[in-house]
Short mmCIF file of C-alpha atoms in Angstrom, two decimals:
data_model
loop_
_atom_site.label_atom_id
_atom_site.label_comp_id
_atom_site.label_asym_id
_atom_site.label_seq_id
_atom_site.Cartn_x
_atom_site.Cartn_y
_atom_site.Cartn_z
CA MET A 174 -15.69 3.74 -2.40
CA LEU A 175 -12.19 3.65 -2.18
CA CYS A 176 -11.22 6.89 -1.49
CA HIS A 177 -13.09 6.83 1.30
CA PHE A 178 -12.01 3.86 3.12
CA SER A 179 -7.76 5.03 2.31
CA GLN A 180 -9.24 7.81 4.49
CA LEU A 181 -11.22 6.32 7.79
CA PHE A 182 -8.89 3.48 8.01
CA PRO A 183 -5.93 5.87 9.11
CA THR A 184 -7.89 6.98 12.30
CA TYR A 185 -9.43 4.04 13.33
CA VAL A 186 -5.62 2.14 13.09
CA GLU A 187 -4.30 4.95 15.24
CA LEU A 188 -7.04 3.72 17.19
CA PHE A 189 -6.36 0.25 17.35
CA LEU A 190 -3.04 0.11 18.16
CA ASN A 191 -3.59 2.74 21.47
CA ARG A 192 -5.15 -0.52 22.66
CA ASP A 193 -2.40 -2.64 23.17
CA ARG A 194 -1.15 -0.37 25.84
CA GLY A 195 -4.43 -1.53 27.98
CA LEU A 196 -4.89 -4.66 26.74
CA ARG A 197 -1.02 -5.55 28.11
CA ARG A 198 -0.42 -7.38 24.19
CA ARG A 199 1.10 -5.90 20.91
CA PHE A 200 -0.47 -5.98 18.29
CA ARG A 201 1.26 -6.97 14.65
CA GLU A 202 1.81 -5.74 11.48
CA GLU A 203 0.22 -9.24 10.23
CA THR A 204 -3.28 -7.93 12.18
CA VAL A 205 -3.18 -4.31 10.94
CA THR A 206 -3.14 -5.78 7.46
CA ASP A 207 -5.64 -8.37 7.71
CA LEU A 208 -7.93 -5.80 9.19
CA PHE A 209 -7.01 -3.27 6.13
CA MET A 210 -7.47 -6.68 3.90
CA GLY A 211 -11.09 -7.15 6.22
CA GLY A 212 -11.48 -2.98 5.25
CA LEU A 213 -11.45 -3.93 1.23
CA VAL A 214 -13.57 -6.88 1.98
CA GLY A 215 -16.18 -4.89 3.65
CA LEU A 216 -16.46 -2.58 0.37
CA GLY A 217 -18.29 -4.42 -1.86
CA SER A 218 -16.56 -3.28 -4.63
CA GLY A 219 -17.09 -4.86 -8.19
CA SER A 220 -13.88 -3.14 -8.85
CA MET A 221 -11.53 -5.30 -6.79
CA ILE A 222 -10.99 -9.16 -5.82
CA VAL A 223 -9.45 -10.33 -2.47
CA ASN A 224 -7.22 -13.01 -3.19
CA PHE A 225 -5.75 -14.99 0.64
CA PRO A 226 -3.64 -17.47 1.26
CA ALA A 227 -4.75 -21.38 1.10
CA ASP A 228 -2.58 -21.49 4.06
CA GLU A 229 -2.65 -18.91 7.39
CA ALA A 230 0.60 -19.99 8.32
CA ARG A 231 2.65 -18.85 4.94
CA THR A 232 0.71 -15.20 5.45
CA GLY A 233 3.32 -12.26 6.39
CA ASN A 234 3.15 -8.95 6.28
CA ASP A 235 3.33 -8.22 3.12
CA MET A 236 0.70 -7.61 0.03
CA GLU A 237 0.75 -7.55 -3.90
CA TRP A 238 -1.24 -4.88 -5.63
CA TRP A 239 -2.21 -5.49 -9.24
CA PHE A 240 -4.23 -2.82 -11.35
CA VAL A 241 -5.42 -4.09 -14.45
CA ASP A 242 -7.64 -2.49 -16.60
CA VAL A 243 -9.74 -5.59 -18.34
CA TYR A 244 -10.52 -4.34 -21.29
CA SER A 245 -6.74 -3.39 -22.32
CA LYS A 246 -5.16 -5.96 -20.37
CA ARG A 247 -2.48 -3.66 -19.16
CA PHE A 248 -0.81 -3.99 -15.54
CA TRP A 249 1.16 -2.06 -12.82
CA CYS A 250 1.72 -4.30 -9.73
CA VAL A 251 3.27 -2.85 -6.43
CA LEU A 252 4.91 -5.28 -3.70
CA VAL A 253 4.03 -3.86 -0.36
CA GLN A 254 5.99 -4.27 2.97
CA ALA A 255 4.23 -3.64 6.25
CA LYS A 256 5.97 -1.79 9.50
CA LYS A 257 4.76 -0.95 12.90
CA LEU A 258 5.95 1.98 14.73
CA SER A 259 7.56 1.09 18.03
CA GLY A 260 8.79 2.37 21.09
CA ARG A 261 6.59 4.36 23.98
CA GLY A 262 8.40 7.06 24.99
CA ARG A 263 7.37 10.85 25.29
CA VAL A 264 9.72 12.06 21.97
CA TRP A 265 7.57 11.27 19.14
CA SER A 266 10.79 11.70 16.62
CA ARG A 267 13.06 9.58 18.60
CA LEU A 268 10.27 6.51 17.75
CA GLY A 269 11.23 4.54 14.99
CA TYR A 270 10.73 1.39 12.55
CA PRO A 271 13.83 -0.87 14.18
CA LYS A 272 12.58 -3.22 12.01
CA LEU A 273 13.93 -1.97 8.99
CA LYS A 274 17.19 -3.77 9.41
CA HIS A 275 15.18 -7.33 9.45
CA THR A 276 16.98 -9.53 7.22
CA THR A 277 15.98 -12.82 5.65
CA GLY A 278 16.49 -15.57 7.70
CA ARG A 279 20.01 -15.61 10.10
CA GLY A 280 22.44 -13.82 8.30
CA GLY A 281 20.34 -13.41 5.84
CA PRO A 282 20.56 -9.96 2.85
CA LEU A 283 18.16 -7.43 4.16
CA GLN A 284 14.33 -7.26 4.09
CA VAL A 285 14.27 -4.60 2.05
CA LYS A 286 17.08 -5.35 -0.70
CA VAL A 287 14.75 -8.37 -1.07
CA LEU A 288 11.84 -6.63 -1.37
CA CYS A 289 13.48 -4.23 -3.53
CA ASP A 290 15.07 -6.52 -6.00
CA THR A 291 12.32 -8.61 -6.48
CA ALA A 292 10.09 -5.42 -7.75
CA ARG A 293 13.90 -4.79 -9.92
CA ILE A 294 13.92 -8.36 -11.30
CA MET A 295 10.33 -8.87 -11.51
CA THR A 296 10.20 -5.40 -13.68
CA ALA A 297 13.06 -6.75 -16.11
CA CYS A 298 10.87 -9.55 -16.60
CA GLY A 299 7.48 -7.80 -17.60
CA THR A 300 6.08 -7.10 -14.80
CA PRO A 301 6.25 -2.96 -14.12
CA THR A 302 6.56 -3.12 -9.89
CA PHE A 303 7.35 -0.59 -7.58
CA PRO A 304 7.83 -1.64 -3.64
CA LEU A 305 6.04 0.55 -1.22
CA TYR A 306 6.34 0.65 2.81
CA ILE A 307 3.19 0.77 4.29
CA PHE A 308 3.38 2.23 8.39
CA TYR A 309 1.11 1.56 11.20
CA ASN A 310 1.39 4.07 13.92
CA PRO A 311 -0.60 4.11 17.39
CA GLY A 312 -2.18 7.70 17.61
CA ARG A 313 -0.41 8.25 21.00
CA ALA A 314 2.20 8.95 18.50
CA CYS A 315 0.40 10.65 15.47
CA GLU A 316 -1.24 13.08 18.08
CA MET A 317 2.59 13.91 19.34
CA ALA A 318 3.55 13.99 15.21
CA ARG A 319 0.80 16.78 15.01
CA ALA A 320 0.90 18.85 18.49
CA ALA A 321 4.66 18.93 16.84
CA GLY A 322 3.58 20.70 13.61
CA VAL A 323 4.37 16.97 11.68
CA PHE A 324 1.17 15.51 9.40
CA SER A 325 2.44 13.28 7.88
CA VAL A 326 2.57 10.12 10.56
CA ASN A 327 -0.67 8.46 10.44
CA GLY A 328 -2.59 5.79 11.19
CA VAL A 329 -1.01 4.69 8.13
CA SER A 330 1.80 6.08 5.90
CA VAL A 331 2.96 5.02 2.93
CA SER A 332 7.05 5.57 1.29
CA ASP A 333 8.98 5.14 -1.40
CA GLY A 334 10.86 1.01 -1.16
CA PHE A 335 13.33 2.80 -2.76
CA PHE A 336 13.77 5.35 -0.46
CA ILE A 337 14.20 3.00 2.23
CA GLU A 338 16.30 0.22 0.94
CA ARG A 339 18.79 4.03 0.46
CA LEU A 340 18.20 4.64 4.57
CA VAL A 341 18.97 1.25 5.71
CA VAL A 342 21.92 -0.20 3.18
CA ASN A 343 23.60 3.12 4.39
CA GLY A 344 23.17 2.55 8.01
CA LEU A 345 21.39 5.42 8.42
CA PRO A 346 18.54 6.35 11.46
CA HIS A 347 15.38 5.02 10.79
CA ASN A 348 13.36 7.16 13.22
CA LEU A 349 10.23 9.67 13.04
CA LYS A 350 12.56 12.37 12.53
CA ARG A 351 14.23 11.02 9.47
CA LEU A 352 11.58 9.28 8.27
CA SER A 353 8.61 11.76 8.62
CA PRO A 354 9.11 14.15 5.87
CA HIS A 355 9.27 11.37 3.04
CA MET A 356 6.16 9.72 4.64
CA TYR A 357 2.84 10.64 3.34
CA PRO A 358 -1.03 9.43 3.82
CA LEU A 359 -2.77 6.35 2.32
CA SER A 360 -5.31 8.61 0.80
CA ALA A 361 -2.42 9.95 -1.63
CA LEU A 362 -2.75 6.95 -3.15
CA PHE A 363 -6.12 5.81 -3.61
CA CYS A 364 -8.07 9.51 -3.96
CA PRO A 365 -8.77 11.13 -7.52
CA ASP A 366 -8.22 14.59 -8.00
CA SER A 367 -11.67 14.32 -9.55
CA ILE A 368 -14.49 12.50 -9.82
CA HIS A 369 -14.88 8.80 -12.21
CA TYR A 370 -19.32 8.56 -13.27
CA SER A 371 -18.92 4.90 -14.69
CA ALA A 372 -21.98 3.48 -16.07
CA ALA A 373 -23.00 -0.45 -14.51
CA GLY A 374 -21.39 -2.66 -17.29
CA THR A 375 -23.48 -5.06 -19.00
CA GLY A 376 -21.41 -8.11 -18.25
CA ARG A 377 -20.87 -10.43 -14.35
CA ARG A 378 -18.68 -7.21 -12.84
CA SER A 379 -20.34 -3.53 -13.34
CA PHE A 380 -17.20 -1.65 -11.95
CA THR A 381 -19.46 -0.10 -9.77
CA GLY A 382 -18.74 1.01 -6.25
CA PRO A 383 -20.81 3.45 -3.34
CA PHE A 384 -22.48 5.92 -4.91
CA PHE A 385 -22.22 9.67 -3.83
CA LEU A 386 -22.92 12.92 -4.79
CA SER A 387 -20.41 15.37 -6.41
CA SER A 388 -19.67 18.84 -5.20
CA ASP A 389 -21.67 19.74 -8.73
CA GLY A 390 -24.80 17.47 -7.56
CA ARG A 391 -24.49 14.45 -10.59
CA LEU A 392 -24.62 11.44 -8.48
CA GLY A 393 -21.25 9.15 -9.17
CA ASN A 394 -19.18 6.02 -8.16
CA ALA A 395 -15.47 5.76 -7.09
CA VAL A 396 -13.84 2.89 -9.42
CA SER A 397 -10.49 1.64 -8.62
CA PRO A 398 -7.78 3.59 -10.27
CA GLY A 399 -6.22 2.17 -13.54
CA PRO A 400 -2.37 1.71 -14.32
CA GLU A 401 -2.17 4.23 -15.68
CA GLU A 402 -3.31 6.52 -12.85
CA ALA A 403 -2.16 4.54 -9.93
CA ARG A 404 1.01 5.15 -11.86
CA ARG A 405 0.87 8.81 -12.31
CA ARG A 406 -0.55 9.68 -8.45
CA PHE A 407 2.83 7.23 -7.09
CA SER A 408 5.17 9.27 -9.61
CA ARG A 409 3.06 12.23 -8.38
CA VAL A 410 3.75 11.34 -4.35
CA PHE A 411 6.71 9.54 -4.46
CA PRO A 412 9.72 12.38 -6.44
CA ARG A 413 12.71 10.59 -7.80
CA SER A 414 15.24 13.02 -6.31
CA VAL A 415 15.22 12.97 -2.63
CA ASP A 416 17.71 14.65 -0.12
CA ILE A 417 19.23 12.08 2.48
CA GLU A 418 21.39 13.67 4.96
CA GLY A 419 24.98 12.18 3.82
CA VAL A 420 23.78 9.66 1.30
CA ASP A 421 23.19 10.30 -2.86
CA GLY A 422 18.99 10.34 -2.72
CA SER A 423 19.90 12.33 -6.79
CA ASP A 424 18.85 8.65 -8.06
CA LEU A 425 16.74 6.77 -6.66
CA ASP A 426 15.13 3.89 -9.51
CA ILE A 427 12.56 5.10 -11.53
CA ILE A 428 8.52 3.76 -11.29
CA PRO A 429 8.30 1.29 -14.64
CA GLN A 430 5.37 2.22 -17.17
CA VAL A 431 2.30 -0.13 -17.21
CA SER A 432 2.68 -2.51 -19.57
CA GLU A 433 0.08 -4.97 -21.31
CA GLY A 434 -0.28 -8.46 -21.71
CA LEU A 435 -1.73 -9.30 -18.49
CA PRO A 436 0.16 -12.69 -16.86
CA ASP A 437 -2.19 -15.69 -16.83
CA ASN A 438 -2.42 -16.18 -12.82
CA ILE A 439 -3.80 -12.84 -12.59
CA MET A 440 -6.44 -13.23 -15.72
CA VAL A 441 -7.65 -16.83 -14.66
CA SER A 442 -8.12 -14.99 -10.60
CA ILE A 443 -10.34 -12.36 -11.82
CA GLU A 444 -11.69 -14.73 -13.93
CA ARG A 445 -12.81 -17.28 -11.33
CA SER A 446 -13.04 -14.62 -8.41
CA ALA A 447 -17.35 -13.83 -8.69
CA SER A 448 -17.62 -13.07 -5.19
CA GLY A 449 -14.64 -10.63 -5.22
CA VAL A 450 -13.06 -12.94 -2.31
CA SER A 451 -11.49 -15.78 -3.19
CA ILE A 452 -8.23 -18.06 -1.37
CA ASP A 453 -5.20 -19.15 -4.30
CA GLU A 454 -2.77 -22.24 -3.46
CA SER A 455 -0.24 -20.05 -5.21
CA LEU A 456 -0.30 -16.90 -2.93
CA ASP A 457 1.58 -16.57 0.20
CA HIS A 458 0.52 -13.40 1.14
CA PRO A 459 -2.57 -11.59 0.43
CA ARG A 460 -3.51 -10.40 -3.32
CA VAL A 461 -5.82 -6.98 -3.78
CA ILE A 462 -6.32 -6.96 -7.38
CA PHE A 463 -8.52 -3.27 -9.13
CA LEU A 464 -9.90 -3.58 -11.54
CA SER A 465 -10.69 -1.17 -13.79
CA ASP A 466 -12.65 -0.76 -17.84
CA SER A 467 -10.72 2.09 -19.67
CA ARG A 468 -14.27 1.49 -21.87
CA ARG A 469 -16.14 2.58 -19.73
CA ARG A 470 -14.03 6.36 -17.92
#
């Protein structure tokens, strides 16, 4: 169940990143992203496809999430950039993400600017795309934050890429004191407001996942959110007007609408990935395609 995974995985990340101190090594963002992708593969659900790059050396911290309705061919895309919390102090609010200032190449543009501009270009070209930051945080930092009454800092927290862009471009601090009010749990994006019930399909894919009992005793299974539902959840979680001290945050980019006419490369990936996982020669970072079918909702 995708929702259940999004609730459990952050706790695992907290414990996993806590171990780098004892092992005297630093786990990087790529390691946690690989664990995330492997966890999705392990769900074994027919409602998602996981694509990996052919050349492992080309894999960066990025992911693509595509929400696709295979019946209507409507879709919505998310570009994901991952960052790991840095610092070992005893004051949680001073810990932060210095790599948010990372540039693409020596003297190149800010990575966050490239991420958001890529999303804008893709949207303008007919592929509605939203930039998302996913933050990986060790348990010791999360525990300090929770002890201070701050519960938005989890093993995996997410934030609006357009907000992060505004923060970094204006040179504002990007520590937890500044960021925590604008961080949200992964489950806010992957858990539904209510349970969907999906009958097994008649085609190659049934769009069914692990079964569970609802509160009223009915047997159901969780399905991936459709593009409209995914956009609705993102719109609910990420406000377009935010309070940023010293910066006008009242005009963040709008969250683009869902589009029709699924790109050919995504359709080909769906048709070829009978097992739910595949290698794609054209990719330079992992991609997850969340499949839904509006006929079965």
